[in-house]
Amino acid sequence: MTREFVNWSGSLRFTPAERAEPADEAEVCALVRRARESGATVRPVGSGHSSSPLVRTDGILLSLDRLSGVISDDGRLATAWAGTKLRALGEGLYDAGLAMDNLGDVDYQSIAGATATGTHGTGIGFGNLSTQVTGVRLITGTGDVLDVDARRNPDLLPAVRLSLGALGVVTRITLDVQPTYQLHRRSWCAHLDWTLDHLAELQHTNRNMDFYWYPRSDRTQVRVINRIDTDAAPERAEVRLPDGEPRQSQVGPTHRTIPRDRELRFEEIEYMLPSEAFPACFAEVRRRVRDRHRRVAAWRVLVRTIAADDIWLSNAYGRPTTTIACLQNTSLPYEEYFRDVEAVFRHYGGRPHWGKKHWLGARDLRPLFPRWDDFQAVRRRLDPDGVFLTPDLARLLEES
Ligand SMILES: Cc1cc2nc3c(=O)[nH]c(=O)nc-3n(C[C@H](O)[C@H](O)[C@H](O)COP(=O)(O)OP(=O)(O)OC[C@H]3O[C@@H](n4cnc5c(N)ncnc54)[C@H](O)[C@@H]3O)c2cc1C
């Protein structure tokens, strides 16, 4: 009997028929071929931080934990093993004098898992982490090795940069990187009305800006990050902070300044909205949370921004995006609350975060992604026998 898989939040549990931890790419190829011949499914897994059932399988659960570390760099591009955790990646790049452009709120995920779901940080000038991917090595559904980048096969790049593990096992990822730089993080508390009044100004005058809203008190925590060398130019407009509020400040390199530690476990729903729809959508979420869910909505709501991109399954595809995420302590019920706000997000044209809770299937998703059919055509080409297509993936990607 294999070991049960439990995701980070504990809401996803299953026991695969087999768990594999290949030590090299040849083993990955052999495993995919064997699965194809026997009709088994393969699901690649990273750190298991997603709470949607992307990795659930009764077949083979494949982890690349043994394929970790930075392989090479030329000062502009860096290639890492796909199993590398973001924290180790940050340290490895730092040792080489390099850094990523932006990061999400934590660094426990693998680089393959994070980019497979469009994991993002915040900042109107920054795309999600998948936009930093310039190439991948993929073991396809036929067990073949396929290197994808803009020079060799530009037609495949917008599909493989964010692929939910549906096109194959990613074994290496090449990322756009830059020389190391120092960041200054500041945060303070404010009333929600102050934060909403100053939101556009805060978003446009800081490199990274987001805020947490604590629904029971109407307090927010505003967080801004700027580069010390360039962004702190004296002419940069400075928002006048609310008087008497506690402030925090931290300076350091990217990988130690952007991600935070998260010890308390939570469930989360996050939708990506066209930025122009944010004010009305947030007002409606605020109203519903206060009127219907205040008793159970014990945790915070996070608001961030993402730049538009051209990645086919990216939830920031083609539009500047503002995200709203509702978090809920894992010991409390979440479904009624999340389903109710999901209806609001959908009304305003939101697209769900692939790795978080949502209740959409292929029929709902297809109209939200203009290049949906192109992605499916690539998927059928690279995985003709559906080696990576579990019932959960089929529900997401194939209209019945
Ligand atoms: C505490 C916490 C904080 C978070 N913060 C953020 C945040 O700030 N921003 C944000 O956008 N999201 C955030 N998330 C969501 C998280 O980033 C995503 O769910 C991410 O996909 C998790 O990465 P993982 O390595 O755990 O991948 P998993 O959850 O294990 O897998 C995710 C997907 O990646 C695929 N995959 C994994 N490895 C491979 C591979 N080698 N080849 C092909 N496919 C592969 C899987 O098949 C699956 O489809 C957070 C989640 C948690 C629990």
Tab-separated table of C-alpha atoms and ligand atoms in Angstrom:
chain	number	residue	atom	x	y	z
A	1	MET	CA	0.000	0.000	0.000
A	2	THR	CA	1.465	3.386	-0.974
A	3	ARG	CA	1.504	6.386	1.342
A	4	GLU	CA	-1.552	8.653	1.383
A	5	PHE	CA	-1.071	12.078	-0.205
A	6	VAL	CA	-2.290	15.071	1.805
A	7	ASN	CA	-2.037	18.591	0.395
A	8	TRP	CA	-0.799	21.587	2.417
A	9	SER	CA	-4.236	22.647	3.666
A	10	GLY	CA	-5.389	19.072	4.358
A	11	SER	CA	-8.558	19.273	2.221
A	12	LEU	CA	-7.236	16.981	-0.532
A	13	ARG	CA	-6.420	13.371	0.385
A	14	PHE	CA	-5.958	10.324	-1.800
A	15	THR	CA	-3.796	7.236	-2.112
A	16	PRO	CA	-2.195	6.779	-5.538
A	17	ALA	CA	-1.391	3.291	-6.815
A	18	GLU	CA	2.262	4.262	-6.981
A	19	ARG	CA	4.577	7.078	-5.959
A	20	ALA	CA	7.647	7.711	-8.087
A	21	GLU	CA	10.687	9.911	-7.427
A	22	PRO	CA	12.872	9.554	-10.512
A	23	ALA	CA	16.553	10.429	-10.178
A	24	ASP	CA	17.013	11.547	-13.790
A	25	GLU	CA	15.136	12.352	-17.000
A	26	ALA	CA	15.660	8.872	-18.467
A	27	GLU	CA	13.684	7.461	-15.539
A	28	VAL	CA	10.865	9.957	-16.185
A	29	CYS	CA	10.721	8.919	-19.854
A	30	ALA	CA	10.642	5.225	-18.938
A	31	LEU	CA	7.911	5.776	-16.369
A	32	VAL	CA	5.692	7.701	-18.801
A	33	ARG	CA	6.145	4.992	-21.460
A	34	ARG	CA	5.265	2.287	-18.959
A	35	ALA	CA	2.143	4.198	-17.881
A	36	ARG	CA	1.121	4.715	-21.493
A	37	GLU	CA	1.452	1.012	-22.261
A	38	SER	CA	-0.485	-0.062	-19.174
A	39	GLY	CA	-3.195	2.622	-19.451
A	40	ALA	CA	-2.263	4.217	-16.096
A	41	THR	CA	-2.332	7.965	-15.511
A	42	VAL	CA	0.590	10.054	-14.285
A	43	ARG	CA	0.258	13.241	-12.265
A	44	PRO	CA	3.342	15.329	-11.596
A	45	VAL	CA	3.304	16.915	-8.126
A	46	GLY	CA	5.427	19.742	-6.714
A	47	SER	CA	5.099	20.774	-3.057
A	48	GLY	CA	1.391	19.857	-2.881
A	49	HIS	CA	0.359	23.430	-2.082
A	50	SER	CA	-2.589	23.497	-4.481
A	51	SER	CA	-5.996	22.844	-2.972
A	52	SER	CA	-7.798	22.183	-6.261
A	53	PRO	CA	-7.518	18.491	-7.205
A	54	LEU	CA	-4.898	18.994	-9.933
A	55	VAL	CA	-2.605	16.269	-8.639
A	56	ARG	CA	-5.247	13.740	-7.531
A	57	THR	CA	-4.785	10.358	-9.188
A	58	ASP	CA	-5.383	6.687	-8.586
A	59	GLY	CA	-2.411	6.058	-10.884
A	60	ILE	CA	1.180	7.261	-10.521
A	61	LEU	CA	2.039	10.363	-8.502
A	62	LEU	CA	5.388	11.612	-9.747
A	63	SER	CA	7.568	13.966	-7.707
A	64	LEU	CA	10.745	15.629	-8.970
A	65	ASP	CA	12.090	16.270	-5.477
A	66	ARG	CA	15.314	14.548	-6.477
A	67	LEU	CA	15.787	16.872	-9.445
A	68	SER	CA	16.570	20.117	-7.670
A	69	GLY	CA	18.986	23.051	-8.014
A	70	VAL	CA	20.217	25.621	-10.519
A	71	ILE	CA	21.832	23.890	-13.508
A	72	SER	CA	23.381	26.811	-15.397
A	73	ASP	CA	23.127	30.529	-16.128
A	74	ASP	CA	24.554	33.075	-18.529
A	75	GLY	CA	23.797	36.125	-16.376
A	76	ARG	CA	20.489	36.781	-18.147
A	77	LEU	CA	18.820	33.371	-18.307
A	78	ALA	CA	19.058	30.655	-15.681
A	79	THR	CA	18.032	27.007	-16.034
A	80	ALA	CA	16.903	25.054	-12.967
A	81	TRP	CA	15.623	21.554	-12.309
A	82	ALA	CA	11.850	21.666	-12.228
A	83	GLY	CA	11.670	20.141	-8.728
A	84	THR	CA	13.592	23.070	-7.179
A	85	LYS	CA	11.644	24.751	-4.376
A	86	LEU	CA	11.373	28.519	-4.737
A	87	ARG	CA	13.381	29.118	-1.557
A	88	ALA	CA	16.278	26.971	-2.806
A	89	LEU	CA	15.978	28.579	-6.233
A	90	GLY	CA	16.242	32.054	-4.687
A	91	GLU	CA	19.345	31.058	-2.737
A	92	GLY	CA	20.910	29.308	-5.759
A	93	LEU	CA	20.364	32.330	-7.976
A	94	TYR	CA	21.628	34.665	-5.246
A	95	ASP	CA	24.875	32.659	-5.000
A	96	ALA	CA	25.287	33.309	-8.742
A	97	GLY	CA	24.577	37.060	-8.266
A	98	LEU	CA	21.090	36.721	-9.789
A	99	ALA	CA	17.442	37.198	-8.813
A	100	MET	CA	13.951	36.689	-10.160
A	101	ASP	CA	11.850	39.679	-11.127
A	102	ASN	CA	9.026	38.993	-8.719
A	103	LEU	CA	7.724	36.293	-6.375
A	104	GLY	CA	4.497	35.278	-4.672
A	105	ASP	CA	3.619	35.461	-1.007
A	106	VAL	CA	5.477	32.259	0.002
A	107	ASP	CA	8.429	30.280	-1.326
A	108	TYR	CA	7.562	26.682	-0.423
A	109	GLN	CA	6.307	25.749	-3.904
A	110	SER	CA	8.407	24.064	-6.583
A	111	ILE	CA	9.216	26.211	-9.606
A	112	ALA	CA	7.365	23.714	-11.849
A	113	GLY	CA	4.248	23.697	-9.644
A	114	ALA	CA	4.216	27.475	-9.221
A	115	THR	CA	4.516	28.191	-12.935
A	116	ALA	CA	2.118	25.365	-13.892
A	117	THR	CA	-0.733	27.259	-12.189
A	118	GLY	CA	0.238	30.883	-12.893
A	119	THR	CA	1.306	31.651	-9.327
A	120	HIS	CA	1.742	35.394	-8.980
A	121	GLY	CA	2.887	38.118	-6.663
A	122	THR	CA	1.757	41.716	-6.941
A	123	GLY	CA	2.718	44.856	-8.872
A	124	ILE	CA	1.104	46.491	-11.885
A	125	GLY	CA	4.378	46.140	-13.812
A	126	PHE	CA	4.825	42.405	-13.139
A	127	GLY	CA	3.295	39.380	-14.793
A	128	ASN	CA	2.793	36.103	-12.943
A	129	LEU	CA	5.761	33.753	-12.456
A	130	SER	CA	4.949	31.897	-15.705
A	131	THR	CA	5.845	35.069	-17.636
A	132	GLN	CA	9.425	34.681	-16.374
A	133	VAL	CA	9.663	31.264	-18.080
A	134	THR	CA	11.506	31.419	-21.418
A	135	GLY	CA	11.852	27.696	-22.035
A	136	VAL	CA	11.159	24.249	-20.627
A	137	ARG	CA	12.206	20.654	-21.154
A	138	LEU	CA	9.128	18.485	-21.276
A	139	ILE	CA	8.690	14.717	-21.189
A	140	THR	CA	5.555	14.359	-23.301
A	141	GLY	CA	2.769	11.781	-23.108
A	142	THR	CA	4.698	9.534	-25.486
A	143	GLY	CA	7.734	9.569	-23.199
A	144	ASP	CA	9.746	11.754	-25.580
A	145	VAL	CA	11.991	14.660	-24.614
A	146	LEU	CA	10.864	17.995	-26.058
A	147	ASP	CA	12.782	21.237	-25.556
A	148	VAL	CA	10.564	24.287	-26.018
A	149	ASP	CA	11.729	27.880	-26.359
A	150	ALA	CA	11.066	30.911	-28.548
A	151	ARG	CA	13.789	29.993	-31.053
A	152	ARG	CA	12.988	26.301	-31.557
A	153	ASN	CA	9.191	26.146	-31.396
A	154	PRO	CA	7.576	29.526	-30.609
A	155	ASP	CA	4.132	28.062	-31.363
A	156	LEU	CA	4.331	25.853	-28.251
A	157	LEU	CA	5.744	28.385	-25.797
A	158	PRO	CA	2.437	30.097	-24.835
A	159	ALA	CA	1.045	26.645	-24.002
A	160	VAL	CA	3.931	25.159	-22.007
A	161	ARG	CA	4.667	28.202	-19.811
A	162	LEU	CA	1.480	27.438	-17.845
A	163	SER	CA	0.225	23.925	-18.467
A	164	LEU	CA	-1.251	22.438	-15.248
A	165	GLY	CA	0.962	19.410	-15.853
A	166	ALA	CA	-1.412	18.496	-18.691
A	167	LEU	CA	1.155	18.535	-21.500
A	168	GLY	CA	3.820	16.407	-19.858
A	169	VAL	CA	6.354	16.341	-17.056
A	170	VAL	CA	8.456	19.500	-17.003
A	171	THR	CA	11.990	18.540	-15.949
A	172	ARG	CA	13.939	21.789	-16.549
A	173	ILE	CA	12.819	25.401	-16.606
A	174	THR	CA	14.700	28.369	-18.032
A	175	LEU	CA	13.906	31.711	-16.454
A	176	ASP	CA	14.536	35.315	-17.287
A	177	VAL	CA	16.660	36.625	-14.406
A	178	GLN	CA	18.551	39.784	-13.522
A	179	PRO	CA	21.477	40.853	-11.359
A	180	THR	CA	20.718	40.786	-7.633
A	181	TYR	CA	19.075	43.880	-6.176
A	182	GLN	CA	17.898	45.053	-2.776
A	183	LEU	CA	14.287	45.659	-1.814
A	184	HIS	CA	12.697	47.690	0.958
A	185	ARG	CA	9.424	46.331	2.355
A	186	ARG	CA	7.125	48.543	4.413
A	187	SER	CA	3.712	47.850	5.857
A	188	TRP	CA	1.214	49.674	7.997
A	189	CYS	CA	-2.379	49.447	9.163
A	190	ALA	CA	-5.211	51.657	7.939
A	191	HIS	CA	-8.987	51.752	7.707
A	192	LEU	CA	-10.376	50.037	4.600
A	193	ASP	CA	-11.885	53.300	3.353
A	194	TRP	CA	-8.475	55.049	3.523
A	195	THR	CA	-6.892	52.145	1.614
A	196	LEU	CA	-9.535	52.138	-1.129
A	197	ASP	CA	-9.319	55.944	-1.451
A	198	HIS	CA	-5.533	55.749	-1.961
A	199	LEU	CA	-5.427	52.453	-3.850
A	200	ALA	CA	-4.658	53.659	-7.384
A	201	GLU	CA	-1.982	56.028	-6.085
A	202	LEU	CA	-0.369	53.307	-3.964
A	203	GLN	CA	-0.427	50.842	-6.861
A	204	HIS	CA	1.145	53.306	-9.283
A	205	THR	CA	3.832	54.770	-7.021
A	206	ASN	CA	5.216	51.522	-5.617
A	207	ARG	CA	6.963	48.608	-7.318
A	208	ASN	CA	4.811	46.080	-5.473
A	209	MET	CA	1.692	46.894	-3.500
A	210	ASP	CA	-1.048	44.769	-1.975
A	211	PHE	CA	-3.344	44.884	1.010
A	212	TYR	CA	-5.100	42.570	3.421
A	213	TRP	CA	-8.594	43.426	4.596
A	214	TYR	CA	-9.720	41.980	7.942
A	215	PRO	CA	-13.498	41.793	7.381
A	216	ARG	CA	-14.555	41.771	11.019
A	217	SER	CA	-12.857	45.056	11.853
A	218	ASP	CA	-12.664	46.925	8.524
A	219	ARG	CA	-8.948	47.302	9.145
A	220	THR	CA	-6.365	46.701	6.443
A	221	GLN	CA	-2.681	45.965	6.350
A	222	VAL	CA	-1.079	47.810	3.434
A	223	ARG	CA	2.198	46.385	2.104
A	224	VAL	CA	4.559	48.111	-0.349
A	225	ILE	CA	7.956	47.068	-1.700
A	226	ASN	CA	10.439	49.171	-3.659
A	227	ARG	CA	13.942	48.756	-5.001
A	228	ILE	CA	16.386	50.662	-2.891
A	229	ASP	CA	18.673	51.734	-5.717
A	230	THR	CA	16.202	52.932	-8.373
A	231	ASP	CA	12.629	53.230	-7.105
A	232	ALA	CA	13.485	55.414	-4.124
A	233	ALA	CA	14.255	58.418	-6.321
A	234	PRO	CA	13.314	61.646	-4.489
A	235	GLU	CA	10.767	62.637	-7.141
A	236	ARG	CA	8.676	59.497	-6.490
A	237	ALA	CA	5.393	60.683	-5.016
A	238	GLU	CA	4.952	59.548	-1.422
A	239	VAL	CA	1.482	58.820	-0.127
A	240	ARG	CA	0.898	60.484	3.233
A	241	LEU	CA	0.436	57.590	5.627
A	242	PRO	CA	-2.338	57.647	8.226
A	243	ASP	CA	-1.121	59.180	11.496
A	244	GLY	CA	-0.278	57.035	14.496
A	245	GLU	CA	-0.467	53.671	12.732
A	246	PRO	CA	2.190	51.049	13.526
A	247	ARG	CA	4.693	50.483	10.721
A	248	GLN	CA	7.098	47.721	9.826
A	249	SER	CA	10.155	47.904	7.652
A	250	GLN	CA	12.608	45.360	6.218
A	251	VAL	CA	15.469	45.489	3.710
A	252	GLY	CA	16.974	42.555	1.820
A	253	PRO	CA	17.356	40.708	-1.484
A	254	THR	CA	14.251	39.696	-3.458
A	255	HIS	CA	13.938	36.071	-2.331
A	256	ARG	CA	14.218	36.989	1.352
A	257	THR	CA	12.042	40.114	1.243
A	258	ILE	CA	8.983	39.259	-0.869
A	259	PRO	CA	7.938	35.810	0.482
A	260	ARG	CA	6.553	35.499	4.022
A	261	ASP	CA	6.320	32.528	6.375
A	262	ARG	CA	2.846	30.985	6.705
A	263	GLU	CA	2.443	28.639	9.620
A	264	LEU	CA	-1.333	28.772	10.105
A	265	ARG	CA	-3.108	26.562	7.570
A	266	PHE	CA	-5.913	28.020	5.471
A	267	GLU	CA	-8.208	27.384	2.517
A	268	GLU	CA	-8.381	29.998	-0.197
A	269	ILE	CA	-10.382	31.074	-3.219
A	270	GLU	CA	-8.814	33.645	-5.528
A	271	TYR	CA	-10.188	35.131	-8.720
A	272	MET	CA	-8.424	37.291	-11.287
A	273	LEU	CA	-10.562	40.222	-12.419
A	274	PRO	CA	-10.173	42.733	-15.195
A	275	SER	CA	-8.742	45.652	-13.199
A	276	GLU	CA	-11.517	48.029	-14.259
A	277	ALA	CA	-14.074	45.688	-12.664
A	278	PHE	CA	-12.303	45.628	-9.298
A	279	PRO	CA	-14.026	48.577	-7.520
A	280	ALA	CA	-17.567	47.304	-8.182
A	281	CYS	CA	-16.642	43.663	-7.552
A	282	PHE	CA	-14.854	44.426	-4.296
A	283	ALA	CA	-17.779	46.574	-3.099
A	284	GLU	CA	-20.139	43.638	-3.697
A	285	VAL	CA	-17.820	41.139	-1.985
A	286	ARG	CA	-17.524	43.544	0.948
A	287	ARG	CA	-21.296	43.829	1.168
A	288	ARG	CA	-21.845	40.071	1.028
A	289	VAL	CA	-19.129	39.270	3.519
A	290	ARG	CA	-20.553	41.776	5.984
A	291	ASP	CA	-24.206	40.861	5.425
A	292	ARG	CA	-23.986	37.093	5.034
A	293	HIS	CA	-20.629	35.707	6.156
A	294	ARG	CA	-19.308	37.905	8.921
A	295	ARG	CA	-19.896	35.172	11.484
A	296	VAL	CA	-17.734	32.632	9.623
A	297	ALA	CA	-15.379	34.861	7.595
A	298	ALA	CA	-12.726	34.817	10.240
A	299	TRP	CA	-9.695	35.456	8.111
A	300	ARG	CA	-8.446	38.007	5.686
A	301	VAL	CA	-9.112	39.066	2.119
A	302	LEU	CA	-6.055	39.824	-0.046
A	303	VAL	CA	-6.008	42.234	-3.008
A	304	ARG	CA	-3.141	42.183	-5.536
A	305	THR	CA	-2.387	43.189	-9.149
A	306	ILE	CA	-0.844	41.340	-12.132
A	307	ALA	CA	0.269	42.716	-15.511
A	308	ALA	CA	-1.413	41.360	-18.655
A	309	ASP	CA	0.324	38.539	-20.541
A	310	ASP	CA	-0.096	36.355	-23.636
A	311	ILE	CA	0.054	32.867	-22.080
A	312	TRP	CA	-2.925	30.832	-23.240
A	313	LEU	CA	-4.157	29.488	-19.893
A	314	SER	CA	-2.943	32.423	-17.826
A	315	ASN	CA	-5.651	34.024	-15.766
A	316	ALA	CA	-4.091	37.413	-16.601
A	317	TYR	CA	-4.258	36.660	-20.344
A	318	GLY	CA	-4.799	39.846	-22.324
A	319	ARG	CA	-5.827	42.121	-19.482
A	320	PRO	CA	-4.339	44.098	-16.563
A	321	THR	CA	-5.606	42.146	-13.607
A	322	THR	CA	-6.588	42.779	-10.009
A	323	THR	CA	-7.082	39.736	-7.804
A	324	ILE	CA	-9.282	39.174	-4.785
A	325	ALA	CA	-8.506	36.216	-2.521
A	326	CYS	CA	-10.651	35.133	0.428
A	327	LEU	CA	-8.798	33.082	3.029
A	328	GLN	CA	-10.374	30.907	5.681
A	329	ASN	CA	-8.806	29.088	8.603
A	330	THR	CA	-8.851	25.331	7.878
A	331	SER	CA	-10.740	24.597	11.107
A	332	LEU	CA	-13.746	26.615	9.876
A	333	PRO	CA	-16.323	25.899	7.143
A	334	TYR	CA	-15.474	27.557	3.837
A	335	GLU	CA	-17.693	26.168	1.084
A	336	GLU	CA	-20.840	28.260	1.495
A	337	TYR	CA	-18.778	31.449	1.886
A	338	PHE	CA	-16.480	30.687	-1.072
A	339	ARG	CA	-19.310	29.620	-3.394
A	340	ASP	CA	-21.184	32.818	-2.632
A	341	VAL	CA	-18.218	35.093	-3.424
A	342	GLU	CA	-17.384	32.957	-6.471
A	343	ALA	CA	-20.750	33.973	-7.945
A	344	VAL	CA	-19.744	37.631	-7.531
A	345	PHE	CA	-16.298	37.061	-9.066
A	346	ARG	CA	-17.881	35.294	-12.032
A	347	HIS	CA	-20.413	38.073	-12.529
A	348	TYR	CA	-17.501	40.503	-12.985
A	349	GLY	CA	-15.654	38.306	-15.515
A	350	GLY	CA	-13.202	36.738	-13.061
A	351	ARG	CA	-11.005	33.760	-13.860
A	352	PRO	CA	-10.160	31.336	-11.037
A	353	HIS	CA	-6.677	30.669	-9.697
A	354	TRP	CA	-5.916	27.162	-11.007
A	355	GLY	CA	-4.373	25.997	-7.738
A	356	LYS	CA	-7.051	27.272	-5.329
A	357	LYS	CA	-10.658	26.389	-4.571
A	358	HIS	CA	-13.179	26.923	-7.351
A	359	TRP	CA	-16.166	25.066	-8.770
A	360	LEU	CA	-15.737	25.580	-12.522
A	361	GLY	CA	-15.512	22.938	-15.240
A	362	ALA	CA	-14.451	23.057	-18.900
A	363	ARG	CA	-17.806	24.452	-20.056
A	364	ASP	CA	-17.472	27.466	-17.726
A	365	LEU	CA	-13.759	27.936	-18.343
A	366	ARG	CA	-13.627	27.820	-22.131
A	367	PRO	CA	-15.337	31.225	-22.708
A	368	LEU	CA	-12.938	32.854	-20.232
A	369	PHE	CA	-9.766	31.984	-22.168
A	370	PRO	CA	-9.602	33.227	-25.792
A	371	ARG	CA	-6.891	30.677	-26.721
A	372	TRP	CA	-8.561	27.726	-24.939
A	373	ASP	CA	-8.988	25.620	-28.092
A	374	ASP	CA	-5.363	26.192	-29.113
A	375	PHE	CA	-4.207	24.866	-25.758
A	376	GLN	CA	-6.394	21.772	-26.093
A	377	ALA	CA	-5.027	21.108	-29.595
A	378	VAL	CA	-1.448	21.193	-28.245
A	379	ARG	CA	-2.486	18.944	-25.355
A	380	ARG	CA	-3.973	16.317	-27.672
A	381	ARG	CA	-0.831	16.447	-29.798
A	382	LEU	CA	1.641	16.087	-26.914
A	383	ASP	CA	-0.442	13.613	-24.881
A	384	PRO	CA	-2.413	11.672	-27.527
A	385	ASP	CA	-3.430	8.853	-25.153
A	386	GLY	CA	-4.312	10.999	-22.161
A	387	VAL	CA	-1.522	9.737	-19.887
A	388	PHE	CA	-1.802	12.981	-17.863
A	389	LEU	CA	-5.596	13.246	-18.115
A	390	THR	CA	-7.107	12.136	-14.815
A	391	PRO	CA	-10.893	12.497	-14.300
A	392	ASP	CA	-10.254	15.792	-12.458
A	393	LEU	CA	-8.202	17.136	-15.348
A	394	ALA	CA	-10.816	15.936	-17.851
A	395	ARG	CA	-13.504	17.820	-15.918
A	396	LEU	CA	-11.382	20.975	-16.190
A	397	LEU	CA	-10.210	20.639	-19.769
A	398	GLU	CA	-12.711	18.575	-21.745
A	399	GLU	CA	-16.325	19.576	-22.276
A	400	SER	CA	-18.530	16.534	-21.852
B	1	LIG	C1	0.464	29.001	1.898
B	1	LIG	C2	0.238	29.204	0.421
B	1	LIG	C3	0.571	30.415	-0.162
B	1	LIG	C4	0.347	30.623	-1.528
B	1	LIG	N1	0.668	31.840	-2.060
B	1	LIG	C5	0.391	32.085	-3.357
B	1	LIG	C6	0.690	33.353	-3.935
B	1	LIG	O1	1.221	34.255	-3.303
B	1	LIG	N2	0.340	33.550	-5.235
B	1	LIG	C7	-0.274	32.585	-5.986
B	1	LIG	O2	-0.584	32.837	-7.145
B	1	LIG	N3	-0.525	31.368	-5.475
B	1	LIG	C8	-0.195	31.090	-4.188
B	1	LIG	N4	-0.450	29.851	-3.681
B	1	LIG	C9	-0.891	28.786	-4.593
B	1	LIG	C10	0.321	27.969	-5.065
B	1	LIG	O3	1.359	28.814	-5.492
B	1	LIG	C11	-0.073	27.071	-6.253
B	1	LIG	O4	-1.096	26.215	-5.861
B	1	LIG	C12	1.134	26.277	-6.789
B	1	LIG	O5	0.737	25.583	-7.938
B	1	LIG	C13	1.684	25.286	-5.783
B	1	LIG	O6	2.920	24.794	-6.231
B	1	LIG	P1	3.362	23.319	-5.855
B	1	LIG	O7	4.819	23.176	-6.131
B	1	LIG	O8	2.907	23.000	-4.491
B	1	LIG	O9	2.570	22.482	-6.947
B	1	LIG	P2	1.436	21.371	-6.745
B	1	LIG	O10	0.319	21.973	-5.975
B	1	LIG	O11	2.056	20.127	-6.238
B	1	LIG	O12	1.000	21.166	-8.270
B	1	LIG	C14	0.384	22.217	-8.966
B	1	LIG	C15	0.325	21.890	-10.446
B	1	LIG	O13	1.643	21.827	-10.978
B	1	LIG	C16	1.804	20.631	-11.730
B	1	LIG	N5	3.206	20.234	-11.654
B	1	LIG	C17	3.978	20.127	-10.560
B	1	LIG	N6	5.218	19.712	-10.906
B	1	LIG	C18	5.213	19.556	-12.248
B	1	LIG	C19	6.177	19.140	-13.212
B	1	LIG	N7	7.424	18.803	-12.863
B	1	LIG	N8	5.811	19.077	-14.507
B	1	LIG	C20	4.566	19.411	-14.898
B	1	LIG	N9	3.608	19.820	-14.029
B	1	LIG	C21	3.937	19.892	-12.729
B	1	LIG	C22	0.856	19.649	-11.036
B	1	LIG	O14	0.548	18.556	-11.880
B	1	LIG	C23	-0.329	20.553	-10.756
B	1	LIG	O15	-1.127	20.669	-11.902
B	1	LIG	C24	-0.240	29.597	-2.319
B	1	LIG	C25	-0.589	28.361	-1.739
B	1	LIG	C26	-0.357	28.171	-0.379
B	1	LIG	C27	-0.749	26.872	0.244
